[in-house]
Coordinates of C-alpha atoms and ligand atoms in Angstrom, one line a residue:
X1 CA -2.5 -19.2 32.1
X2 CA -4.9 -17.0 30.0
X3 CA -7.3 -18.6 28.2
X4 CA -6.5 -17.7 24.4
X5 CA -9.1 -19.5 22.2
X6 CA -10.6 -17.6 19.6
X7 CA -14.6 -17.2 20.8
X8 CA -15.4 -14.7 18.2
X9 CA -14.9 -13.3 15.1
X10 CA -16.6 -10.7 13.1
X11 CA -16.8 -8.3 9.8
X12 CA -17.6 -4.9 10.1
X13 CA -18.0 -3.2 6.8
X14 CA -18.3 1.0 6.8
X15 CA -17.9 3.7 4.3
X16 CA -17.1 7.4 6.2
X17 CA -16.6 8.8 2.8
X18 CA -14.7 5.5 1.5
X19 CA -15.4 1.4 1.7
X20 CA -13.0 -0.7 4.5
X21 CA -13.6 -3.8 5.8
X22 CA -12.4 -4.6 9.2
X23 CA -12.2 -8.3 10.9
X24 CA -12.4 -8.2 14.6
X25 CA -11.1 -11.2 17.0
X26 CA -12.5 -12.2 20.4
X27 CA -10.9 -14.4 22.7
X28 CA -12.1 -15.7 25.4
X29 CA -9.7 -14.3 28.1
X30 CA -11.5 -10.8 26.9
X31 CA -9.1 -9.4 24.3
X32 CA -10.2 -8.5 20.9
X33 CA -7.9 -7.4 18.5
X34 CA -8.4 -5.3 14.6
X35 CA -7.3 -6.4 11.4
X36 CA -8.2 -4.4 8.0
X37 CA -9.1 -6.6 5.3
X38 CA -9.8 -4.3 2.3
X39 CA -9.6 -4.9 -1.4
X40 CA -10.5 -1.5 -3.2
X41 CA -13.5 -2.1 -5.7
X42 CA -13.9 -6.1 -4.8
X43 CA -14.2 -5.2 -0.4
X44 CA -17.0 -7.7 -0.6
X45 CA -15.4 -10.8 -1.6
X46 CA -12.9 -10.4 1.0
X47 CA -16.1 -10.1 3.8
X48 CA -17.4 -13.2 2.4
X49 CA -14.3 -15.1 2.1
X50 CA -13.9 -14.3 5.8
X51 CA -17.6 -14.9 7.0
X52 CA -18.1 -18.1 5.1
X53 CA -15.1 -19.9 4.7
X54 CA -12.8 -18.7 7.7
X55 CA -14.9 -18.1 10.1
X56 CA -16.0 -21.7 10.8
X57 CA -12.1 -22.8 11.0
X58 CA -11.5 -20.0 13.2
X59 CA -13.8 -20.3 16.4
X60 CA -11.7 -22.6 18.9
X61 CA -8.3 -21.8 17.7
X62 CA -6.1 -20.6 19.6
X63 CA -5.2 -17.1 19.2
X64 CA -1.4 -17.1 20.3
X65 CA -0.1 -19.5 17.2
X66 CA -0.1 -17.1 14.8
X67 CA 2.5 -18.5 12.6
X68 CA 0.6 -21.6 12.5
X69 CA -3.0 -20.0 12.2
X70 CA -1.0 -18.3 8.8
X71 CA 0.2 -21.6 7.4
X72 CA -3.0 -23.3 8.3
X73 CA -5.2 -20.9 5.8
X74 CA -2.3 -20.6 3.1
X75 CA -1.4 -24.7 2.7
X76 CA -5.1 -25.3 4.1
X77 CA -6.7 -23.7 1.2
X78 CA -5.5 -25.4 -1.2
X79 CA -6.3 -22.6 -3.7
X80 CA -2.9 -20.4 -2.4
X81 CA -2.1 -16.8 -3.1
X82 CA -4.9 -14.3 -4.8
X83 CA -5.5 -11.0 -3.5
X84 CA -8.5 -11.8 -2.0
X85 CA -7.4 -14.9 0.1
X86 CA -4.0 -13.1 1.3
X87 CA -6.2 -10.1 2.0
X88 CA -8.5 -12.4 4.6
X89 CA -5.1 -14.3 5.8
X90 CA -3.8 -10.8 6.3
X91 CA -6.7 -9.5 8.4
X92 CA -6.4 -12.4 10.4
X93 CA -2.7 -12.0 11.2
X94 CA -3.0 -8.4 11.8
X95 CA -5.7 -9.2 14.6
X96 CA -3.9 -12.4 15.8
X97 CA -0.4 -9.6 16.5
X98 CA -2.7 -6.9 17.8
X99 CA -3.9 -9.7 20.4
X100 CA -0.6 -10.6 21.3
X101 CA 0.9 -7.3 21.7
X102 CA -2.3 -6.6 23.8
X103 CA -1.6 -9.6 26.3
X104 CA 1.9 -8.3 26.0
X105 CA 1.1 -5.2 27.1
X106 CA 3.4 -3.8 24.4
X107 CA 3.2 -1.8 21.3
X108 CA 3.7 -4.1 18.6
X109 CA 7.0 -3.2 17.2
X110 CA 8.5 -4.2 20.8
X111 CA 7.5 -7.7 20.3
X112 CA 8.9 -7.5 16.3
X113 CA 12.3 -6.8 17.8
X114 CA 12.1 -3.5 18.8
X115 CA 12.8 -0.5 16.7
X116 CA 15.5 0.1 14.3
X117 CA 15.0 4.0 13.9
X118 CA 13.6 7.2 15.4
X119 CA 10.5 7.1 13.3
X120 CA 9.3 6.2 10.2
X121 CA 10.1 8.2 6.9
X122 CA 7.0 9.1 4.6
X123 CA 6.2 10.4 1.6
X124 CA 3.2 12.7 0.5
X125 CA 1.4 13.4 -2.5
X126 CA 1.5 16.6 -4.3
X127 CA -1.1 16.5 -7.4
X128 CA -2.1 19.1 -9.7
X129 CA -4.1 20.1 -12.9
X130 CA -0.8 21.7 -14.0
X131 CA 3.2 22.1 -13.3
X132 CA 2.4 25.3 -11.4
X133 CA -0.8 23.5 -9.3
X134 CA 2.0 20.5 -7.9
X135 CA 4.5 23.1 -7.5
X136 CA 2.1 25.0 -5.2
X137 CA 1.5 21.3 -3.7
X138 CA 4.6 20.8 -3.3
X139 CA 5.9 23.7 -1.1
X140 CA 2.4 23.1 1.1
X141 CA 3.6 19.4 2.2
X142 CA 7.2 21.1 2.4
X143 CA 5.8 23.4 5.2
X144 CA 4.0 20.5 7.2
X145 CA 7.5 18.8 7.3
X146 CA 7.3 16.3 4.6
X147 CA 11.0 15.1 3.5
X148 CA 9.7 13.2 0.4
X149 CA 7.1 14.0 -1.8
X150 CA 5.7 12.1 -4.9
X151 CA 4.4 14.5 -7.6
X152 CA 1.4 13.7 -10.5
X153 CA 0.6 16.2 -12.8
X154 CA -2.2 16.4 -15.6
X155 CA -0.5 15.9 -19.2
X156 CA -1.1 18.8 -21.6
X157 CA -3.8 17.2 -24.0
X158 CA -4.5 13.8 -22.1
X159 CA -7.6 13.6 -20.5
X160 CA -6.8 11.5 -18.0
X161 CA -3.5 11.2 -16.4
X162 CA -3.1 8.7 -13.1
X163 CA -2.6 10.4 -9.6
X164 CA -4.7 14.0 -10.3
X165 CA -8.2 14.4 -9.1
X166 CA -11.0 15.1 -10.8
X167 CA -12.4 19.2 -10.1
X168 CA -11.8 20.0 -6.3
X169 CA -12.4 16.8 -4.9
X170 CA -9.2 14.9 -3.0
X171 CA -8.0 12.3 -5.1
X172 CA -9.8 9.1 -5.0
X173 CA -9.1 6.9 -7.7
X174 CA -12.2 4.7 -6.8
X175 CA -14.9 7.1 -7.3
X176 CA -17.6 5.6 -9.9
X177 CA -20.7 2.8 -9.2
X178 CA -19.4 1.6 -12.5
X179 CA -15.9 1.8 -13.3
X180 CA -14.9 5.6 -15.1
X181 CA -13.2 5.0 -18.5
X182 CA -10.1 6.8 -18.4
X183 CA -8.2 8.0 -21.8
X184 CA -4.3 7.6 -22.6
X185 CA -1.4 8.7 -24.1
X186 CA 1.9 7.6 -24.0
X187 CA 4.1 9.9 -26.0
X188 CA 2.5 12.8 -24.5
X189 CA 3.3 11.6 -20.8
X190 CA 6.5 10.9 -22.1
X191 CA 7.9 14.5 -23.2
X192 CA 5.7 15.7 -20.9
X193 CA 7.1 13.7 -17.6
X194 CA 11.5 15.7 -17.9
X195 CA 9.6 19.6 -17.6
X196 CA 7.7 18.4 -14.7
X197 CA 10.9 16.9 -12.5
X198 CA 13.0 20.0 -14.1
X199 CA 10.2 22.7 -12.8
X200 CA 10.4 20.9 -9.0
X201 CA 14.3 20.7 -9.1
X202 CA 14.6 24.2 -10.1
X203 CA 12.1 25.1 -7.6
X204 CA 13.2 23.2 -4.6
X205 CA 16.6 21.6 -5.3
X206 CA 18.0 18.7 -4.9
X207 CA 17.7 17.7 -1.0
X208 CA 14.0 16.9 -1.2
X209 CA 13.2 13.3 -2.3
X210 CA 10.7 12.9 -5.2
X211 CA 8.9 10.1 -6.3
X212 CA 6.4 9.4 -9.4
X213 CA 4.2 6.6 -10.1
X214 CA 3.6 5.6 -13.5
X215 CA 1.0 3.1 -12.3
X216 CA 1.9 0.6 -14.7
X217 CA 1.0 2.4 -18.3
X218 CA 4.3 1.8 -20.0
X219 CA 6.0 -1.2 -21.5
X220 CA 9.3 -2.2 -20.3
X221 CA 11.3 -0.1 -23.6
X222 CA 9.0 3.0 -22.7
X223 CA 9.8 2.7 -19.2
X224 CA 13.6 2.3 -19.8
X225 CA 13.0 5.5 -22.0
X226 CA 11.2 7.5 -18.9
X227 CA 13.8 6.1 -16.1
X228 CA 16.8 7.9 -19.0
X229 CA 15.2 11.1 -18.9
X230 CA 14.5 11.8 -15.4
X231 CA 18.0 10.3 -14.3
X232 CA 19.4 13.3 -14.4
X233 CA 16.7 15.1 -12.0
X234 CA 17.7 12.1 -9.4
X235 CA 14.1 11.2 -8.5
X236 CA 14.3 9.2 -4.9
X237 CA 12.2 6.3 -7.1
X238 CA 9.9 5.5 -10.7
X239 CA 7.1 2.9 -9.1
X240 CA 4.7 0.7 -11.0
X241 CA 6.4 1.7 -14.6
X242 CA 5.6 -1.2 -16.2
X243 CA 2.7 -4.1 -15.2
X244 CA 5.2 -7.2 -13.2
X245 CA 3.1 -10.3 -14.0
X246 CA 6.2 -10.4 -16.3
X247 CA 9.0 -10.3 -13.9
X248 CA 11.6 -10.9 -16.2
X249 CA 10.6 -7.4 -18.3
X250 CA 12.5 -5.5 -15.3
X251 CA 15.8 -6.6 -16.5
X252 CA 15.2 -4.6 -19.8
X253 CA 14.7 -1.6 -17.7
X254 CA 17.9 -2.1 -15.9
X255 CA 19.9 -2.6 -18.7
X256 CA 18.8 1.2 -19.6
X257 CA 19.0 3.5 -16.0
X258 CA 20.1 3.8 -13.1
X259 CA 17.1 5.2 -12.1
X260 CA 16.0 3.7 -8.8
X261 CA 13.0 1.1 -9.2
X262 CA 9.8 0.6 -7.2
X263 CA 7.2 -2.1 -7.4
X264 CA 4.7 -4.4 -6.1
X265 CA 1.1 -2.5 -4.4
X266 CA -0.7 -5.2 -6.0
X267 CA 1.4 -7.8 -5.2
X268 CA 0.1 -10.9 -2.3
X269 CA 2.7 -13.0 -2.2
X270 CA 6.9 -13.2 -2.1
X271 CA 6.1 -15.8 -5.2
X272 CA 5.2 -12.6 -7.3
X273 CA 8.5 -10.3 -6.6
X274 CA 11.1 -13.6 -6.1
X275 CA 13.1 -13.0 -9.2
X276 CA 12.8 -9.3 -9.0
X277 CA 14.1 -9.7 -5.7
X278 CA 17.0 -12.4 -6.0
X279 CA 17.9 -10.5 -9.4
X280 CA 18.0 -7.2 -8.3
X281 CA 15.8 -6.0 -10.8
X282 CA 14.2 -3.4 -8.3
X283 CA 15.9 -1.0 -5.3
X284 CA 12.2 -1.1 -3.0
X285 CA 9.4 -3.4 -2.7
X286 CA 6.3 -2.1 -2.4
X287 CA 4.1 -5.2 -1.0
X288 CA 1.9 -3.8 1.7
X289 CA 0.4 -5.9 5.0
X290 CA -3.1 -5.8 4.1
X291 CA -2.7 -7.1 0.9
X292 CA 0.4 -9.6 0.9
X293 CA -0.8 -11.5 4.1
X294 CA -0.2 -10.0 6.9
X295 CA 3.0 -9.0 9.0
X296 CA 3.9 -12.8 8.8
X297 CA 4.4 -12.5 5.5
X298 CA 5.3 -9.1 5.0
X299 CA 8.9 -10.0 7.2
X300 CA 9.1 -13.1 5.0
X301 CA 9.3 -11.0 2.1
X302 CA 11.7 -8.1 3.8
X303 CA 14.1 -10.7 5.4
X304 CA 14.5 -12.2 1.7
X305 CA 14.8 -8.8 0.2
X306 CA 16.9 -7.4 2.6
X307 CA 19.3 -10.3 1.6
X308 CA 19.4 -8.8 -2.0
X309 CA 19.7 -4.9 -0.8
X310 CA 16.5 -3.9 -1.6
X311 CA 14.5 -2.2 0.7
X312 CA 10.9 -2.0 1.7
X313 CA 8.8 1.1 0.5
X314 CA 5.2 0.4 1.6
X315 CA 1.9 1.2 -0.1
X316 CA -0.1 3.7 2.2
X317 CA -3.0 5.5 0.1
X318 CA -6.4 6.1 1.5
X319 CA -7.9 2.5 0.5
X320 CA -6.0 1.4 3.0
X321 CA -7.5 1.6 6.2
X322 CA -5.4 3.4 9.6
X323 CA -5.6 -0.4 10.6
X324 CA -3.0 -1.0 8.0
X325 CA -1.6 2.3 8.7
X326 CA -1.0 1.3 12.3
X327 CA 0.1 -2.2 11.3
X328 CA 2.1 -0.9 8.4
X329 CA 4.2 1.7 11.0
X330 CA 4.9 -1.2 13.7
X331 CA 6.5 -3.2 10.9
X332 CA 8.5 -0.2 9.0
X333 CA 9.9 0.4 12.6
X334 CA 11.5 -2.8 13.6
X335 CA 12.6 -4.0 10.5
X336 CA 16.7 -3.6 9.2
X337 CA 15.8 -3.0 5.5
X338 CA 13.1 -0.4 6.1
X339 CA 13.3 2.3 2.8
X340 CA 10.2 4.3 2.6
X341 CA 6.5 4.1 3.5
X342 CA 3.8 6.2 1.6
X343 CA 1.2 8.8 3.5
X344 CA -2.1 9.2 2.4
X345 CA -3.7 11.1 5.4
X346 CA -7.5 9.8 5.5
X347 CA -10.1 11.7 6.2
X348 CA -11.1 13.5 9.8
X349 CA -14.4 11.5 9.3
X350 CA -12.2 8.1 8.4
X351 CA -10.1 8.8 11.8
X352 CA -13.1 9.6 14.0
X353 CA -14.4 6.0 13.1
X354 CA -10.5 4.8 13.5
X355 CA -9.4 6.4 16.7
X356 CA -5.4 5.9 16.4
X357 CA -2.1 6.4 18.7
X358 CA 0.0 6.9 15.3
X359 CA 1.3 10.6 15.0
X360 CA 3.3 12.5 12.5
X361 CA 5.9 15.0 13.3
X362 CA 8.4 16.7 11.0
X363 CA 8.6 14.1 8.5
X364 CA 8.7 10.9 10.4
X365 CA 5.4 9.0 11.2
X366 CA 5.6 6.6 14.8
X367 CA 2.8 3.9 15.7
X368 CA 2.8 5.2 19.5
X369 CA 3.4 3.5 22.9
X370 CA -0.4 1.8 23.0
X371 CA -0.3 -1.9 23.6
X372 CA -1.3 -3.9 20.1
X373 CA -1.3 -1.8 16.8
X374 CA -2.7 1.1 18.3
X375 CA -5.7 1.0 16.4
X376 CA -9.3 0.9 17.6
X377 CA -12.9 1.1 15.5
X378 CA -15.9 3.1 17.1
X379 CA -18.4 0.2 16.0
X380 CA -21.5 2.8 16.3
X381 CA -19.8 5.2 14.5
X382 CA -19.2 2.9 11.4
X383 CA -22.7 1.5 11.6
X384 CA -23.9 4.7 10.4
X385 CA -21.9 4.7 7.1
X386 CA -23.6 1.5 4.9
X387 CA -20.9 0.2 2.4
X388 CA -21.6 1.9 -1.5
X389 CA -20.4 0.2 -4.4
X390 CA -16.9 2.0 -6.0
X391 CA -15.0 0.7 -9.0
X392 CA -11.5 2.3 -9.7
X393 CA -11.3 3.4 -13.2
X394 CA -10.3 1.5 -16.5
X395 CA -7.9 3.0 -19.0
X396 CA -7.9 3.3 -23.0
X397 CA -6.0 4.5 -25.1
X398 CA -7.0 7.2 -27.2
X399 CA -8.8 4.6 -29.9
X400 CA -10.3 2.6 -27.6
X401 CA -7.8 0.0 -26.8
X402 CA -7.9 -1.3 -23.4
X403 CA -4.8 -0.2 -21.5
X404 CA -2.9 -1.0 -18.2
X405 CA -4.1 1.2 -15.1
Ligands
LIG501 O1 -6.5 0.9 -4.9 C1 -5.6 1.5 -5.8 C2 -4.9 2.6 -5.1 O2 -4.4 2.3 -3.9 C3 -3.7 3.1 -6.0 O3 -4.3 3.7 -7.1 C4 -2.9 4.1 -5.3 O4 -1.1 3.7 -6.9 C5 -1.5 4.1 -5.8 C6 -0.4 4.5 -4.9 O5 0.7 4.4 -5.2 O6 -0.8 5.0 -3.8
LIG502 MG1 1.1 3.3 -6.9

C-alpha cells in the first residue's frame, strides 16, 4: 500500500509579468501535486490563509480523502464560503486530484469519468480602441481557429470602457499599485453596444459565436434594455450584466429577452447561483475551479445545474494561473453539461514558469495524456519574479459616484 500522508505543503508566490499563488502538496510516498490559489488584487490573503491556518491541519492527513479533506475545511471553518477561503479549499483540492491522478497514472479527466467530447470549446478575446480595431481582432483569432470570440470595444466619449487595454499593452485589468479610477457611462455604452454586434455580423455572419461582458455595470432594467437590442444580432451570451448578490434581479431580465445569460466569475460557492440556477434565470454558469472550491465543488455545482439545463461556461482570463487552466480543461472534458470555457492565453514568460501538456488546435483546447492535471511549476524560475502589489481598477461614474466594475 502506498503511503499517502500529506508530509509537506508549501506556497510559492511569483510574478512573470502577473501575481499567482500556487500551493504545492508532498506526500510521503514521493508525489507532489499543484494547485493555483489566486485571488487577483488580494493573492496575499489567500497565501496566508493557507500558511497559517491550513497548513497546520494539513501535515498528516491523508492525501487520498479528498472529499473529506474538502468538507473538513468548509464545515471545519466555521466561517464558510468567501473568496478567499474557497480559493485556499480550492488549491487544496486541485493538488489533492493532481495527486491522485498521479498515483493513478492517469490524466485527470479519466478518473472524472472519462471524457464527454473531442475537446474543449473556447472562446477568445478580441478588444479594440474602436469598431474597426475589434473587427481587425476579430478576423486575427478567426485565422488561429477560434470558433467563439467575445468582443469589447472603447465607447465613443467614455473614457473607460471594461475589456480594452490601455495604449499597446495586452489587456490587464490589474495593472495599478493603487487601484486606477475608471470613468462611466451608461447611455453611451448603451446606443453604443447594437453598431458594434451589427459591424461583426455584417462582417463575419452569423456562424461565428460572440460573446460580450458587461462586467456587471448595468442594473437589471438597463440590462433587459441591452439583452433587447442585441437579440436580434444572436450573441452566443451577455455575462456579468448586472452585479448577482441580488439573485432575484435576473428574473426582471428574463422577463425582457431571450438573450442567452451568463454569470458567476466571482462567485465561490453553489449558495450564490442556487436560485439562478433552480429558476432558470441564467443559460451558463460561470463559476470557475480556483475560485469556487475546487473540482469538488465545481461538479457539485454542474451536476445541480445540469439538472436545470444550464450549462457550464468557465472563467479563463490571465489571473488565472495554467494551473487552473489545466484543472479547468480536465473538468470541462468529463462533464455532461459542459457549454463554453473562456481563453486567455498567458504569457510565453507565464508558460515557461508553468510548463503544461494542454494544447490548442482549431478551436478546441485538450488537457493532454500526462498523468495528474498536466501542470508543473519551474520553482527556480518563479523565484526570480518577487510578487508586486496590483489592484484592478474602481469605476465612477462621470460625477464621481462609485459604480459597479
Ligand atoms: O480578476 C478579474 C478578471 O479576471 C476579470 O476582469 C476578467 O471579466 C473578466 C473575464 O470575463 O475574463
Ligand atoms: Mg467577465
Amino acid at each position: 500500500m502506498p503511503d499517502t500522508r500529506i508530509i509537506d505543503a508549501k506556497v510559492i508566490v511569483t510574478s512573470p509579468g502577473r501575481n499567482f499563488v500556487t500551493l504545492k502538496i508532498t506526500t510521503a510516498d514521493g508525489l507532489y501535486g499543484i494547485g493555483d490559489a489566486t485571488l487577483n488584487g488580494r493573492e496575499l490573503s489567500v497565501a496566508s490563509y493557507l500558511q497559517d491556518h491550513v497548513f497546520p491541519c494539513l501535515i498528516g492527513r491523508d492525501a487520498d480523502r479528498i472529499e473529506d479533506t474538502w468538507q473538513y475545511f468548509y464545515r471545519g471553518a466555521y466561517w464558510r464560503r468567501g473568496p478567499v477561503t474557497m480559493s485556499a479549499i480550492a488549491a487544496v483540492d486541485v493538488a489533492l486530484w493532481d495527486i491522485k491522478a498521479k498515483r493513478a497514472q492517469m490524466p485527470l479527466y479519466q478518473l472524472l469519468g472519462g471524457r464527454c467530447r473531442e475537446g474543449v470549446t473556447v472562446y477568445a478575446h478580441a478588444n479594440g480602441h474602436s469598431i474597426d480595431d475589434v473587427l481587425d481582432s476579430v478576423a486575427k483569432h478567426r485565422e488561429l481557429g477560434y470558433k467563439a470570440i467575445r468582443v469589447q470595444a472603447a465607447v465613443p466619449g467614455v473614457r473607460d470602457a471594461y475589456g480594452v487595454p490601455h495604449g499597446d499593452k495586452p489587456y490587464e485589468p490589474a495593472d495599478g499599485t493603487l487601484p486606477r479610477e475608471e470613468a462611466w457611462n451608461t447611455p453611451k455604452y448603451l446606443r453604443f453596444m447594437p453598431k458594434l454586434m451589427d459591424a461583426v455580423r455584417t462582417k463575419f455572419g452569423f456562424d461565428l459565436s460572440i460573446l460580450h461582458d458587461g462586467h456587471h455595470r448595468l442594473t437589471p432594467i438597463e440590462a433587459a434594455s441591452l439583452g433587447k437590442s442585441l437579440e436580434e444580432f444572436q450573441p452566443f451570451w451577455l455575462e456579468d450584466l448586472t452585479p448577482a448578490e441580488n439573485q432575484e434581479s435576473f428574473r426582471l431580465i428574463r422577463q425582457h429577452t431571450t438573450v442567452p445569460l451568463a454569470v458567476g466569475e466571482v462567485f465561490n460557492s453553489i449558495f450564490d447561483c442556487q436560485r439562478l440556477i433552480s429558476e432558470q434565470l441564467i443559460d451558463y454558469i460561470r463559476a470557475t475551479i480556483v475560485h469556487a472550491g475546487g473540482i469538488t465543488h465545481m461538479r457539485r455545482i454542474a451536476s445541480f445545474a445540469d439538472l436545470y439545463n444550464v450549462k457550464t461556461g468557465s472563467h479563463g482570463a490571465t489571473d488565472l494561473s495554467p494551473i487552473c487552466m489545466g484543472a479547468a480543461l480536465h473538468f470541462d472534458l468529463s462533464i455532461p453539461n459542459f457549454g463554453i470555457q473562456e481563453h486567455m492565453p498567458h504569457t510565453a514568460l507565464t508558460d515557461e514558469v508553468f510548463p503544461h501538456a494542454y494544447t490548442f488546435t482549431n478551436g478546441l483546447m485538450h488537457p493532454g495524456e500526462a498523468p495528474g492535471h498536466g501542470v508543473d511549476i519551474d520553482e527556480t524560475l518563479a523565484a526570480k519574479f518577487p510578487y508586486k502589489r496590483a489592484y484592478l481598477p474602481v469605476c465612477r461614474l462621470e460625477d464621481g459616484t462609485l459604480h459597479n466594475w
